[in-house]
Coordinates of N, CA, C and O in Angstrom, one line a residue:
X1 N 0.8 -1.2 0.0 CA 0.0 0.0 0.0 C 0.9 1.3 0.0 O 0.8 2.1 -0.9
X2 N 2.0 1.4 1.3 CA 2.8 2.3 0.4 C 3.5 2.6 -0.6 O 3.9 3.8 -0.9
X3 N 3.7 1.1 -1.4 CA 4.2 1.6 -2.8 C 3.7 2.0 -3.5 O 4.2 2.6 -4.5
X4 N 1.9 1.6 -3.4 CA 1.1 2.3 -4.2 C 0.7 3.4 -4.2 O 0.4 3.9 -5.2
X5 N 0.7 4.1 -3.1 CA 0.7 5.7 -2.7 C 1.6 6.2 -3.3 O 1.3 6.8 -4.4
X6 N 3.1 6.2 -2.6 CA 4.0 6.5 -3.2 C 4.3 6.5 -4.9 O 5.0 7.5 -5.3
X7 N 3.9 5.8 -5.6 CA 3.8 5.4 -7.0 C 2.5 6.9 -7.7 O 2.6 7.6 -8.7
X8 N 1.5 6.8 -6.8 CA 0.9 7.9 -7.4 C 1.4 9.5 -6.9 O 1.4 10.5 -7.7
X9 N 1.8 9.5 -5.9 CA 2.2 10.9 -5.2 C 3.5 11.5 -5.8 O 3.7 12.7 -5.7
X10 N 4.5 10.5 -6.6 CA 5.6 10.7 -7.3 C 5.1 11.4 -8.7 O 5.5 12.5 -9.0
X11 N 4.2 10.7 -9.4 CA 3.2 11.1 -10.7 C 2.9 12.7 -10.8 O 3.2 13.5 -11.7
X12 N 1.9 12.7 -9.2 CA 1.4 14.1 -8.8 C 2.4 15.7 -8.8 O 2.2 16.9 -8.9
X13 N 3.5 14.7 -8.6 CA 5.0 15.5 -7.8 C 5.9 15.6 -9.0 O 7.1 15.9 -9.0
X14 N 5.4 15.3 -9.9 CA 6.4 15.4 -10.9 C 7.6 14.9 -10.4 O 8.6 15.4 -10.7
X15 N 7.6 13.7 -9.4 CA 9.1 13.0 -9.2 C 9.5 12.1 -10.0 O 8.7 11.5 -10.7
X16 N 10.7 11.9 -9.9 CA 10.7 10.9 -10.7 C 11.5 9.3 -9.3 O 11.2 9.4 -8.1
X17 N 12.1 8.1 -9.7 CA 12.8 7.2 -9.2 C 13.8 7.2 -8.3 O 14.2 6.4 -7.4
X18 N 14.2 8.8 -8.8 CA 15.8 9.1 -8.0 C 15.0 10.0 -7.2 O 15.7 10.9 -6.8
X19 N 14.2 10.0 -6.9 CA 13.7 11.3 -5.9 C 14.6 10.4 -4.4 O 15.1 9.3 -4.5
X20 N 14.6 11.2 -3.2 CA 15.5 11.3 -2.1 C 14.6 10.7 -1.2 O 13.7 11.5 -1.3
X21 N 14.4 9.9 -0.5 CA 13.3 9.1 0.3 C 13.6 9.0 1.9 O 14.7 8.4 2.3
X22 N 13.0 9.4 2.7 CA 13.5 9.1 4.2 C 12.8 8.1 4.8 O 11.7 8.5 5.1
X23 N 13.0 7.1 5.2 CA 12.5 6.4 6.2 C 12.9 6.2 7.7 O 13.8 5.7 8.3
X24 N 11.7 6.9 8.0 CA 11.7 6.4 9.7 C 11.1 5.5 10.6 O 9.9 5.5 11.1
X25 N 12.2 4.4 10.9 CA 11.5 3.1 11.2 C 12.2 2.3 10.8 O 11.9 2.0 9.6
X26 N 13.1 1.7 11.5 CA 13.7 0.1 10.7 C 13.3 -0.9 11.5 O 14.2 -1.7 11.7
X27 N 12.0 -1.1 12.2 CA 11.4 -2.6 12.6 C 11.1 -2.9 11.3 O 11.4 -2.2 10.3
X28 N 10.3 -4.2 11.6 CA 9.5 -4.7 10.4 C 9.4 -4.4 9.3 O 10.0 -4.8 8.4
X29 N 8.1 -3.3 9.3 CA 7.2 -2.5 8.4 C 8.5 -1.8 7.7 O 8.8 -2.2 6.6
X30 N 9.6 -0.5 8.4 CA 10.7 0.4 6.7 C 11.2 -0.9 6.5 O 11.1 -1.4 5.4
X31 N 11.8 -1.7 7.5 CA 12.7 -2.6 6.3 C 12.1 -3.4 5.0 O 12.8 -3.8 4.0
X32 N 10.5 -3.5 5.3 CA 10.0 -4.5 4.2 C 9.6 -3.3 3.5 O 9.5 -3.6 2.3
X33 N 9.5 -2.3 3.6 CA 9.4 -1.1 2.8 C 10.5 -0.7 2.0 O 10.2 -0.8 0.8
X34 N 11.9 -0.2 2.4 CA 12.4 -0.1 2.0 C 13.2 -1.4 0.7 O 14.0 -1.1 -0.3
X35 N 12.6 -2.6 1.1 CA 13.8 -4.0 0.5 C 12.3 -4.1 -0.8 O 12.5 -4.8 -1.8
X36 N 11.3 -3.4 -0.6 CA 10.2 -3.4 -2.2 C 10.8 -1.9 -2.5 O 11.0 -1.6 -3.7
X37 N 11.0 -1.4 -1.8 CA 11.0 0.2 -2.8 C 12.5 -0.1 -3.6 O 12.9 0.4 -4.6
X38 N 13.3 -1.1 -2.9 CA 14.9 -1.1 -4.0 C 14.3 -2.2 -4.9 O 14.4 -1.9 -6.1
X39 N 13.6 -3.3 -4.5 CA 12.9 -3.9 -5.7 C 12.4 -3.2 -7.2 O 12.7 -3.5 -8.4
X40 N 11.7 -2.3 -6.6 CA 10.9 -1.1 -7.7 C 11.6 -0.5 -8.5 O 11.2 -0.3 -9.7
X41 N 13.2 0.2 -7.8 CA 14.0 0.9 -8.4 C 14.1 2.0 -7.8 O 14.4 3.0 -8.3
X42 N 13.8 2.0 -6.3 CA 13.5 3.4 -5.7 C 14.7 3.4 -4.7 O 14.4 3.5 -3.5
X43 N 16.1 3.3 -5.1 CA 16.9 3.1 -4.4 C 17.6 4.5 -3.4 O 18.3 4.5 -2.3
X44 N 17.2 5.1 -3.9 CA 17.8 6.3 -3.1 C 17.0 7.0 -1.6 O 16.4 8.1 -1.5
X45 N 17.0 6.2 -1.0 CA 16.4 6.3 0.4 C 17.5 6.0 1.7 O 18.3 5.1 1.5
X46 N 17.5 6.7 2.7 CA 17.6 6.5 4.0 C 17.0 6.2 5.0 O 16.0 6.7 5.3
X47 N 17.6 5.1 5.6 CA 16.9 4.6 6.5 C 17.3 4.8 8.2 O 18.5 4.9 8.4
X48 N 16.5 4.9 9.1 CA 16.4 5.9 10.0 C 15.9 4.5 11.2 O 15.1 3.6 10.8
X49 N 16.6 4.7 12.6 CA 15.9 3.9 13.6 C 16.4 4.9 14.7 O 17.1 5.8 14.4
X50 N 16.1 4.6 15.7 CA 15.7 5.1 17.2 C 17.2 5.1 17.7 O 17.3 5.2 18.9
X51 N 18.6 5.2 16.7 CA 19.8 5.8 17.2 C 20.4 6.5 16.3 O 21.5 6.9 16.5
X52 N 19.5 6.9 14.8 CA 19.5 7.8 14.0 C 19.8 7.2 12.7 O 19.2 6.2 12.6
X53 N 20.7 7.4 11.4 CA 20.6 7.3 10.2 C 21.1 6.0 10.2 O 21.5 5.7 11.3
X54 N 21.2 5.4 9.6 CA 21.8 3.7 9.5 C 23.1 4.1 7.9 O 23.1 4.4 6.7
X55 N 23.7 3.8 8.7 CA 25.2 4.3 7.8 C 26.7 3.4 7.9 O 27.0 3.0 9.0
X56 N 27.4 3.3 7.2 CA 28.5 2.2 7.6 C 29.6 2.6 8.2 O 30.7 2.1 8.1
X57 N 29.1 3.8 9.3 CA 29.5 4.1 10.7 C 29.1 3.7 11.7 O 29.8 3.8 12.7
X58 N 27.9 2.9 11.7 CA 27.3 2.4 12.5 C 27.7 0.8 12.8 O 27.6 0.0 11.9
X59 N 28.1 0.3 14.0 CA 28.5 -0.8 14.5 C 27.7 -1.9 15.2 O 28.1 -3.0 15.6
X60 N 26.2 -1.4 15.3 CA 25.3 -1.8 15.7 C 24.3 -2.4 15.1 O 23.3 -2.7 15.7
X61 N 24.5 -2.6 13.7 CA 23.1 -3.3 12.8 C 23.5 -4.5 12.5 O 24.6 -5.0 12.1
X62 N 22.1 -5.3 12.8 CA 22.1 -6.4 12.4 C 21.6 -6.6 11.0 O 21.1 -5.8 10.2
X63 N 21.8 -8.3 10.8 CA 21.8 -8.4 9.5 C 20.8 -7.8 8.3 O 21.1 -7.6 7.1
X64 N 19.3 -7.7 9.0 CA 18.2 -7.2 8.3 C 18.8 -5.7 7.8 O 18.9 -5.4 6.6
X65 N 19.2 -4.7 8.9 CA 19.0 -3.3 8.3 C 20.6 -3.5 7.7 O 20.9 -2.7 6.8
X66 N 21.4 -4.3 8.0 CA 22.6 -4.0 6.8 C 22.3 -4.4 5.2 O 22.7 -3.9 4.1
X67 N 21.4 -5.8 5.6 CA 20.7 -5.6 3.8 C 20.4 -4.3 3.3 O 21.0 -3.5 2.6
X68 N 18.7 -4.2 4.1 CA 18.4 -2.9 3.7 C 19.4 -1.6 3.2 O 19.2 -1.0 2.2
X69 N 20.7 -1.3 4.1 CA 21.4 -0.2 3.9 C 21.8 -1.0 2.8 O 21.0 -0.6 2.0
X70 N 22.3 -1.5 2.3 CA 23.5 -2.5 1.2 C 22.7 -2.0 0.0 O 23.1 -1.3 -0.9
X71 N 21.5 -2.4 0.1 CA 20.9 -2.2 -1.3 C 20.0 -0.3 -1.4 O 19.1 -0.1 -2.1
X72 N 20.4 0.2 -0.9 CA 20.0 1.6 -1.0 C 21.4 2.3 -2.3 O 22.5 1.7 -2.5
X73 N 21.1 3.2 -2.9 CA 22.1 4.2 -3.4 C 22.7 5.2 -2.9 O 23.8 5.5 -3.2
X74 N 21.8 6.1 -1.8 CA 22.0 6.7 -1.1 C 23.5 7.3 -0.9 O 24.2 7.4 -1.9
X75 N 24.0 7.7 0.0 CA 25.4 7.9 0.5 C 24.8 8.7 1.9 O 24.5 9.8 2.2
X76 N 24.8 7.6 2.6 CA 23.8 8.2 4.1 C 25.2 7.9 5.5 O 25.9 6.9 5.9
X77 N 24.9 9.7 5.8 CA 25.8 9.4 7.2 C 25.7 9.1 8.1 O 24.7 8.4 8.4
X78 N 26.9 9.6 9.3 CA 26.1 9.4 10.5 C 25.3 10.6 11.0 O 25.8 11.8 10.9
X79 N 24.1 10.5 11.5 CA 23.1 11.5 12.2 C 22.2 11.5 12.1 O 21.7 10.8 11.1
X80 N 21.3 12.2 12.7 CA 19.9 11.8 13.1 C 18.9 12.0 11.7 O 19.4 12.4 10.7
X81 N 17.8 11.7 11.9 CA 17.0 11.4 11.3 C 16.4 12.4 10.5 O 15.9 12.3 9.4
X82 N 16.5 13.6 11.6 CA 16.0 14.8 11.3 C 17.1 15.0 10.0 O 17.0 14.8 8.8
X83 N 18.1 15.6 10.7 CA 19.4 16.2 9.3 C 19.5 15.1 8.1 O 20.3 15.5 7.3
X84 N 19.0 14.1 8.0 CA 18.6 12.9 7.3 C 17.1 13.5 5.8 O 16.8 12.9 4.8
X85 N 16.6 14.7 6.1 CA 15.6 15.1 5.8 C 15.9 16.6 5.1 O 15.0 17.2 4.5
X86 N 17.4 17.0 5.0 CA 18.0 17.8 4.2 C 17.3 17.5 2.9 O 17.5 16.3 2.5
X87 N 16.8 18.1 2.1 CA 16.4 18.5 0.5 C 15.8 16.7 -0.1 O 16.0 16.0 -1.0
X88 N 15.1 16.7 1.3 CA 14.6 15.1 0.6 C 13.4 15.3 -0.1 O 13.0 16.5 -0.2
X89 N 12.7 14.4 -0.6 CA 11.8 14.7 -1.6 C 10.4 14.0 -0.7 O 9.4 14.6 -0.3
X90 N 10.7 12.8 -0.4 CA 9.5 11.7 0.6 C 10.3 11.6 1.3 O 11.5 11.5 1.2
X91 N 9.2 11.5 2.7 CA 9.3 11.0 4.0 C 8.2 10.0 4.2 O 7.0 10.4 4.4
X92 N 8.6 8.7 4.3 CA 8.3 8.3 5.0 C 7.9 7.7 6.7 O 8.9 6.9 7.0
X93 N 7.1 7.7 7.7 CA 7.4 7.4 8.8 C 6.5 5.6 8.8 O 5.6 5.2 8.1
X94 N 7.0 5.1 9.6 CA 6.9 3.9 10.7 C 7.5 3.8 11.8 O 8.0 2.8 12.2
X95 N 7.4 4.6 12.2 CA 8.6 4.6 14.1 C 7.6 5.1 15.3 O 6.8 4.3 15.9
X96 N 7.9 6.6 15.6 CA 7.0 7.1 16.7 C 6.4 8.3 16.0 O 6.5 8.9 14.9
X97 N 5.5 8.5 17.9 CA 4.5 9.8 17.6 C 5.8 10.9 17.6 O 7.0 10.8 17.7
X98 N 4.7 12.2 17.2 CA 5.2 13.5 17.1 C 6.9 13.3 17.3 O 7.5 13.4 18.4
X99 N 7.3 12.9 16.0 CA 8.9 12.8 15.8 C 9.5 14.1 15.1 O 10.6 14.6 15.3
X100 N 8.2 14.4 14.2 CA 8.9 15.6 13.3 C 8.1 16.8 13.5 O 6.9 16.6 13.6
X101 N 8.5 18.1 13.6 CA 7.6 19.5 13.3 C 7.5 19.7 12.0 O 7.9 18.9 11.2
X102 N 7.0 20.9 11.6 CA 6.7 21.7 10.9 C 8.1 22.1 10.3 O 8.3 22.1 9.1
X103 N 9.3 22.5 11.4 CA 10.1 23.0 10.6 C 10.8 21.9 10.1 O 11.6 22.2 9.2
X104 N 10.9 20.6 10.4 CA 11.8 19.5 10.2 C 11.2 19.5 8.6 O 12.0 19.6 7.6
X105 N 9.6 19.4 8.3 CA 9.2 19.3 6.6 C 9.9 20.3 6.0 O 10.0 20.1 4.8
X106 N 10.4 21.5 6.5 CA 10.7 22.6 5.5 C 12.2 22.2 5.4 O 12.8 22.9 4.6
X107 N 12.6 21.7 5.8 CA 14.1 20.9 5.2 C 14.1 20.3 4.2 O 15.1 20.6 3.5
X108 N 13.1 19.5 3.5 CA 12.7 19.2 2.9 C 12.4 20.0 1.4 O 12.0 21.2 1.5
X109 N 12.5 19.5 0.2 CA 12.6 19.8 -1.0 C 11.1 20.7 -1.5 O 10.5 21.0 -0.4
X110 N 10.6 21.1 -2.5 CA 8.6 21.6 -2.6 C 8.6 20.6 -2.8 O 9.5 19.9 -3.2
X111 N 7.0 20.1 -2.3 CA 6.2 19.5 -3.1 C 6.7 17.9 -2.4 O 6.9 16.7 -2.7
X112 N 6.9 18.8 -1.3 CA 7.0 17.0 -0.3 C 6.4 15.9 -0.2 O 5.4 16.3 0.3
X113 N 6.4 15.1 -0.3 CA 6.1 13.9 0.3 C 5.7 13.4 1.4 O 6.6 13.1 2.1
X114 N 4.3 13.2 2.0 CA 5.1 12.9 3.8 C 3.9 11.8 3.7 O 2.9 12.3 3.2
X115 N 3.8 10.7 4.1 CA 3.5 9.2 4.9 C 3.7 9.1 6.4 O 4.7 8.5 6.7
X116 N 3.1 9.6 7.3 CA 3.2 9.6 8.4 C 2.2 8.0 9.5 O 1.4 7.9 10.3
X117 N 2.8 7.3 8.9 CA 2.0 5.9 9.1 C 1.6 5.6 10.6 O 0.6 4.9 10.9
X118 N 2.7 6.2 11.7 CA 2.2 5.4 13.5 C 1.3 5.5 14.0 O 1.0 6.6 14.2
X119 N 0.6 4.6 14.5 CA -1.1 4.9 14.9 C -1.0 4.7 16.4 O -0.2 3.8 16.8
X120 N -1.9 5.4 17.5 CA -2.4 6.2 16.5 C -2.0 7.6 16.6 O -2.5 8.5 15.9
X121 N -1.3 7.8 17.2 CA -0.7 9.0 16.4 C 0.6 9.1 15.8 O 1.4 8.2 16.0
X122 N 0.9 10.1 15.0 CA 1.5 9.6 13.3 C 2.8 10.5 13.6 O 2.5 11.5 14.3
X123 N 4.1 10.3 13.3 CA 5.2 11.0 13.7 C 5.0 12.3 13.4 O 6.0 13.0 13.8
X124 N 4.0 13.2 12.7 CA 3.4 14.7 12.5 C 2.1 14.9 12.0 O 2.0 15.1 10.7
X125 N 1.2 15.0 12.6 CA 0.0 15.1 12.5 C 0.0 16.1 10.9 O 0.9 16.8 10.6
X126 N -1.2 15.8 10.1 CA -1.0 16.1 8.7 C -0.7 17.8 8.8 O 0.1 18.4 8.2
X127 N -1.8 18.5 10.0 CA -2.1 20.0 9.9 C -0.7 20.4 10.0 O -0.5 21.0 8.9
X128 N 0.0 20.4 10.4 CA 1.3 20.4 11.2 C 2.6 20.5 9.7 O 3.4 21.4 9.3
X129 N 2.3 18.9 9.2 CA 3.1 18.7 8.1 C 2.7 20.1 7.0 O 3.5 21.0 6.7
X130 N 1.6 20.0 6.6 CA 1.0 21.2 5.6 C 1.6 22.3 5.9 O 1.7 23.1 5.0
X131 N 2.2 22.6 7.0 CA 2.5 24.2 7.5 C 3.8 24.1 7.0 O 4.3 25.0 6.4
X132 N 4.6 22.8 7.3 CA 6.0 23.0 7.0 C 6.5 22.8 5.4 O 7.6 22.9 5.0
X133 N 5.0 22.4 4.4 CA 5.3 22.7 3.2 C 4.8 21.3 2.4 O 4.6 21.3 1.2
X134 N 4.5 20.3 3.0 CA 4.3 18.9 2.6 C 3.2 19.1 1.7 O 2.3 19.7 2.3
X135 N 2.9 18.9 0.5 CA 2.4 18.9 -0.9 C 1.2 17.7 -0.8 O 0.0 17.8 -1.0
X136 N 1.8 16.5 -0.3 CA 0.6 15.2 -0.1 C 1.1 14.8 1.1 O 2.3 14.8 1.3
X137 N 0.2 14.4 2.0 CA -0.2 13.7 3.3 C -0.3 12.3 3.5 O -1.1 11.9 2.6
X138 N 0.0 11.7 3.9 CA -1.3 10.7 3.9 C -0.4 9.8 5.6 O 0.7 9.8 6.0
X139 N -1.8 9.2 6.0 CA -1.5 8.8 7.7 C -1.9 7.0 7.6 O -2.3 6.2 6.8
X140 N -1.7 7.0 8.5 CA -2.5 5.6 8.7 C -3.3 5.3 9.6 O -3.2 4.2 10.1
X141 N -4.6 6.9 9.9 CA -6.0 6.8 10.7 C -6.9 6.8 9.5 O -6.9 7.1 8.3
X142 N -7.9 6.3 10.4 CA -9.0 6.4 9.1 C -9.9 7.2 9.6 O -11.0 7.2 9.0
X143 N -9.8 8.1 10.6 CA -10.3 9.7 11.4 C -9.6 10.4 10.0 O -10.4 11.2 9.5
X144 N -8.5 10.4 9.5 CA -8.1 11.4 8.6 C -8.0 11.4 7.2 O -7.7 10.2 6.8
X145 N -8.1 12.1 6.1 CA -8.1 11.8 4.6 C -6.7 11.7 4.5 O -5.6 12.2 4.9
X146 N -7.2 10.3 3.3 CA -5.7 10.1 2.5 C -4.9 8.8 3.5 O -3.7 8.7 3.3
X147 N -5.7 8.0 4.3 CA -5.4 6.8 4.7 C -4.5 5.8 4.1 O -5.0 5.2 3.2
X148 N -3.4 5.4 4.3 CA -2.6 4.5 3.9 C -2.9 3.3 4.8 O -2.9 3.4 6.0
X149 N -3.2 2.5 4.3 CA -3.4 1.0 5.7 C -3.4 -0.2 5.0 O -4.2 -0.6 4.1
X150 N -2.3 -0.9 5.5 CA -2.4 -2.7 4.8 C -3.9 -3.3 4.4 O -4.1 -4.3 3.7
X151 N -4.7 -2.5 5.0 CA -6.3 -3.7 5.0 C -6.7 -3.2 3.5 O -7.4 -3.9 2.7
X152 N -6.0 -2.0 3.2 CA -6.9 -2.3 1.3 C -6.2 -2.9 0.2 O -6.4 -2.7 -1.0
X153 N -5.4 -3.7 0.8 CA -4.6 -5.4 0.0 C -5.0 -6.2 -0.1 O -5.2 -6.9 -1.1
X154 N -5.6 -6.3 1.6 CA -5.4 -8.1 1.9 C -6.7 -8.4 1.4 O -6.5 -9.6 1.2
X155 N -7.8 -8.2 0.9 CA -8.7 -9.0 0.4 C -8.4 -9.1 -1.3 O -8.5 -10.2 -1.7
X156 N -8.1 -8.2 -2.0 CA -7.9 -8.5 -3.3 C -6.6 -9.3 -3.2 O -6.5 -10.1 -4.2
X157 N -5.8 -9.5 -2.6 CA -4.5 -10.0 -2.5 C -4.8 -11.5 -2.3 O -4.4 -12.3 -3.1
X158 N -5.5 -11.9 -1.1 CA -6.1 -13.0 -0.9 C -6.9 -13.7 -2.2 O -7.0 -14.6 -3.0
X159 N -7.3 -12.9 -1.8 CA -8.5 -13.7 -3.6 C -7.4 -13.7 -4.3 O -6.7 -14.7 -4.1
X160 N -7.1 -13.3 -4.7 CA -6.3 -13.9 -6.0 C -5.3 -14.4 -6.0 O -4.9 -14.8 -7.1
X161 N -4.5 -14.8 -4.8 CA -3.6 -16.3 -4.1 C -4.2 -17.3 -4.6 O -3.8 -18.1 -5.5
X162 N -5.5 -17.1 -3.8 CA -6.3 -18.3 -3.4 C -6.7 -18.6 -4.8 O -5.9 -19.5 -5.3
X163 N -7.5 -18.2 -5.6 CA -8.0 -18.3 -6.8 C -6.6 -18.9 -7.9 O -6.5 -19.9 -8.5
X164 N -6.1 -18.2 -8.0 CA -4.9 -18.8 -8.5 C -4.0 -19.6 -8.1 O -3.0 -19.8 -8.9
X165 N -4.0 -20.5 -6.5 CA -3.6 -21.6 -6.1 C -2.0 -20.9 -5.7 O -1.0 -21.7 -5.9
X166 N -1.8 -20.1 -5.5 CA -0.3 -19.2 -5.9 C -0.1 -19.8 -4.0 O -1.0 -19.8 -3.1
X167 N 1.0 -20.0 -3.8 CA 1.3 -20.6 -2.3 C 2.6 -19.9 -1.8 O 3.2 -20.5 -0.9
X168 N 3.2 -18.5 -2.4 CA 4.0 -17.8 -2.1 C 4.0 -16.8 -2.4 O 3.7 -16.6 -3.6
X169 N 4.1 -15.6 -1.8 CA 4.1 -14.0 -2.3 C 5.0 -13.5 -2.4 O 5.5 -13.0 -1.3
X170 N 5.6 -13.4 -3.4 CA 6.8 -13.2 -4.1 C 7.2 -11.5 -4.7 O 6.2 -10.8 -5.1
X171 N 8.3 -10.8 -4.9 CA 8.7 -9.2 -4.7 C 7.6 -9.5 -6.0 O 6.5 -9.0 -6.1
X172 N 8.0 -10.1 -6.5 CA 7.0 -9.4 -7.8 C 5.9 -9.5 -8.1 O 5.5 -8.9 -9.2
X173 N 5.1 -10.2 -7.2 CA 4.0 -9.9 -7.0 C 3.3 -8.7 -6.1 O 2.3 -8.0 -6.2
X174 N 4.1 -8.8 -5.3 CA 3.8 -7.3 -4.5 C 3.8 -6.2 -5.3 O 2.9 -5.3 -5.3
X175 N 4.9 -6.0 -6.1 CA 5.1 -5.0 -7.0 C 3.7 -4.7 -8.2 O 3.1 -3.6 -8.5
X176 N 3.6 -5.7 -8.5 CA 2.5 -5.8 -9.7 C 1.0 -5.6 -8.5 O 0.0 -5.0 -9.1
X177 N 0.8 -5.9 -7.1 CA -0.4 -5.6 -6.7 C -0.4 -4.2 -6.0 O -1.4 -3.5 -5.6
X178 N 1.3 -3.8 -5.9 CA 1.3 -1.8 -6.0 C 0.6 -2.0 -6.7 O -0.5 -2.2 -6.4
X179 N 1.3 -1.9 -8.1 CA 1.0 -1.2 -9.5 C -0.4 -0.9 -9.6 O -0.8 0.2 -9.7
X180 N -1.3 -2.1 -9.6 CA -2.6 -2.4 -9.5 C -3.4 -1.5 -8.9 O -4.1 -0.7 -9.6
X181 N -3.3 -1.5 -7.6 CA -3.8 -0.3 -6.6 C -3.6 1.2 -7.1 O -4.6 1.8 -7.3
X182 N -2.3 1.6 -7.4 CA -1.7 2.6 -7.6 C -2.7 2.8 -8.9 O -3.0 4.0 -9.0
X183 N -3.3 2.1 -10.0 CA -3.6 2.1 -11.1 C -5.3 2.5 -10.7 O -5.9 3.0 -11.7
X184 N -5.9 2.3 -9.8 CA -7.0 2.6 -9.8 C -7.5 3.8 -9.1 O -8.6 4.0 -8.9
X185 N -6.3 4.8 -8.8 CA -6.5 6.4 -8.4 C -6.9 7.2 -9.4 O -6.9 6.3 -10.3
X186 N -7.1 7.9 -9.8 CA -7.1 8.8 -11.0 C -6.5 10.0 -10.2 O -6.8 10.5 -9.1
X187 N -5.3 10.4 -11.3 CA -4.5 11.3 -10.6 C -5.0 12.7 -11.4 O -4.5 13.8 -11.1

């Protein structure tokens, strides 16, 4: 679901592939984010956890986020998350509440990007982001417009495992059920 967002918000944004991507959050959710968005070709992202940018300064990552960092383009140092958000284009969040202000989005490139996914409250509440310049929103409450949430997958995703007997969900199908999604907005 966020590559399908993302996929349309880039369109909107006149971005292109190489746009500058931040992710905040290397549990679960950025890393499986990040290891589809290098699938896609969206390699120029940093990835960001709860001791700041993930960089080959860092002595502390395990094998998951050194994949992740391995396959980015990036050239990401050491420091926080915030200075991580210099002239980036998307932000992504998955980490914590009220992480970013207003002024942290105006670090940020026009015509921002911002996915503020933590529920339930979101690393910058959307009003907040809009002040610091963010172009598209989108959270992951359904109190707010522009909802990002795994639940508008899993049934067409399922059906069509099931129906097609398919017994593995594979990068490239994920990719093709972005696309899919992404293909039924009208931008």
């Amino acid at each position: 679901v966020v590559l399908a967002g993302l996929i349309n918000a880039l369109k909107i944004t006149n971005k292109n592939k190489s746009a500058k991507i931040v992710i905040s959050g290397a549990g679960s959710a950025g890393l499986a984010i990040a290891n589809l968005f290098s699938a896609y070709g969206l390699t120029n992202y940093f990835l960001c956890d709860s001791k700041g940018t993930i960089s080959n300064e860092r002595t502390d990552l395990n094998d998951y986020k050194k994949h992740s960092f391995e396959n980015s383009s990036a050239v990401c140092l050491a420091g926080s998350c915030e200075n991580s958000l210099e002239n980036a284009d998307v932000l992504i969040g998955v980490s914590q509440p009220n992480q970013f202000s207003a002024e942290s989005i105006r670090k940020m490139n026009n015509n921002a990007i911002v996915f503020a996914l933590a529920n339930p409250v979101p690393e910058i509440m959307p009003d907040e982001a809009k002040k610091g310049g963010a172009t598209i929103i989108a959270t992951g409450r359904s109190d707010f417009p522009n909802q990002l949430n795994n639940a508008i997958v899993f049934p067409g995703l399922f059906r069509g495992l099931l129906d097609n007997r398919i017994q593995k969900v594979t990068v490239e199908i994920k990719i093709a059920v972005a696309e899919a999604i992404a293909s039924l907005v009208e931008n």
